Amino acid sequence: MNTTAPETVVRLDGVVKRFGATTALDGVSLTVDRGEIVVLLGLSGSGKSTLLRHLDGLEVPTSGSVEVLGEDVPRLAGRRLRALRSSVGFIFQQFELVPSLTVLENVLTGSLAGVRGPRLGLWSYSKARRLAALGHLDRVGLLDRAYQRADTLSGGQQQRVAIARALMQNPSVLLADEPVASLDPESSDQVMALIREIAADEGLTVVCSLHQVDLAISWADRIVGLRHGQVVLDLPTRDLSKTQVMEIYGRVATTTAELRAVQDELLLEAAAEQAR
Ligand SMILES: Nc1ncnc2c1ncn2[C@@H]1O[C@H](COP(=O)(O)OP(=O)(O)O)[C@@H](O)[C@H]1O
Ligand SMILES: [Mg+2]
């Protein structure tokens, strides 16, 4: 097998996305190779969620192209769109579990990609699915919580359940939209560590948005900085310090508005540090 050339899993080329008068993405070009863990770093409103949603076909670009796993995403519909979405797991800031269902039932709903209508109760799933779900729960360290209601778990545990649910699809790409924004620093580190570990074991490609510089440096292979819908930095994290990241943000700020955004970023980080 030829393993020398990395395989491109995500390719955005000149992506512009407008919502009325708002330009959410302003000419984004980006490639992500198989197995890479890329963090999209940027302030609120910089375009992180919009970018991630393009990778799953939830948004269609105003112009430019979006390719994921070799598919021309904006052109997909029907069965091929569902097939792409089942290869792409998605986790969110608010976990989005069904609070009144058990942890195990929540994980099982991850196998419903492409299936219409709700399924109720454990027994509507095959034994193989139930065993797979238990395996994924074991994987995220929550096997002993399988029969508890989801809303009895802590935030960090709920996010781990959401990861187990995403694994039910056997995804090859994992998208994570601010997965630790609702968590305390310790749980944040646990969740990011788990994502890294699973990505390495399963050969998953991860694109994860964060707004904390420290977390991005600790957990990403590569940081892509977004500001006002533009890529303002794209660097491997190896040997990168927080000061360097902030300097880079500073260096690309050429207008007053941009400098203000850099300042906001520094203030945000200082506030986050104080909260610890
Ligand atoms: N569905 C939408 N309709 C209108 N404006 C939107 C929509 N989604 C995002 N935006 C705007 O696009 C910009 C980028 O938003 P978003 O991608 O959510 O940023 P982030 O995730 O970095 O906070 C913001 O100005 C936001 O208000
Ligand atoms: Mg967002």
Tab-separated table of N, CA and C and ligand atoms in Angstrom, residues 48-49 177-178, ligand 2:
chain	number	residue	atom	x	y	z
A	48	LYS	N	-17.082	29.828	12.382
A	48	LYS	CA	-16.724	28.437	12.671
A	48	LYS	C	-17.889	27.471	12.424
A	49	SER	N	-19.045	27.786	13.003
A	49	SER	CA	-20.193	26.878	12.854
A	49	SER	C	-20.624	26.792	11.395
A	177	ASP	N	-18.563	21.013	17.090
A	177	ASP	CA	-18.778	22.462	17.142
A	177	ASP	C	-18.741	22.928	18.589
A	178	GLU	N	-17.637	23.505	18.995
A	178	GLU	CA	-17.414	23.961	20.375
A	178	GLU	C	-17.830	22.889	21.390
B	2	MG	MG	-20.572	28.702	16.481
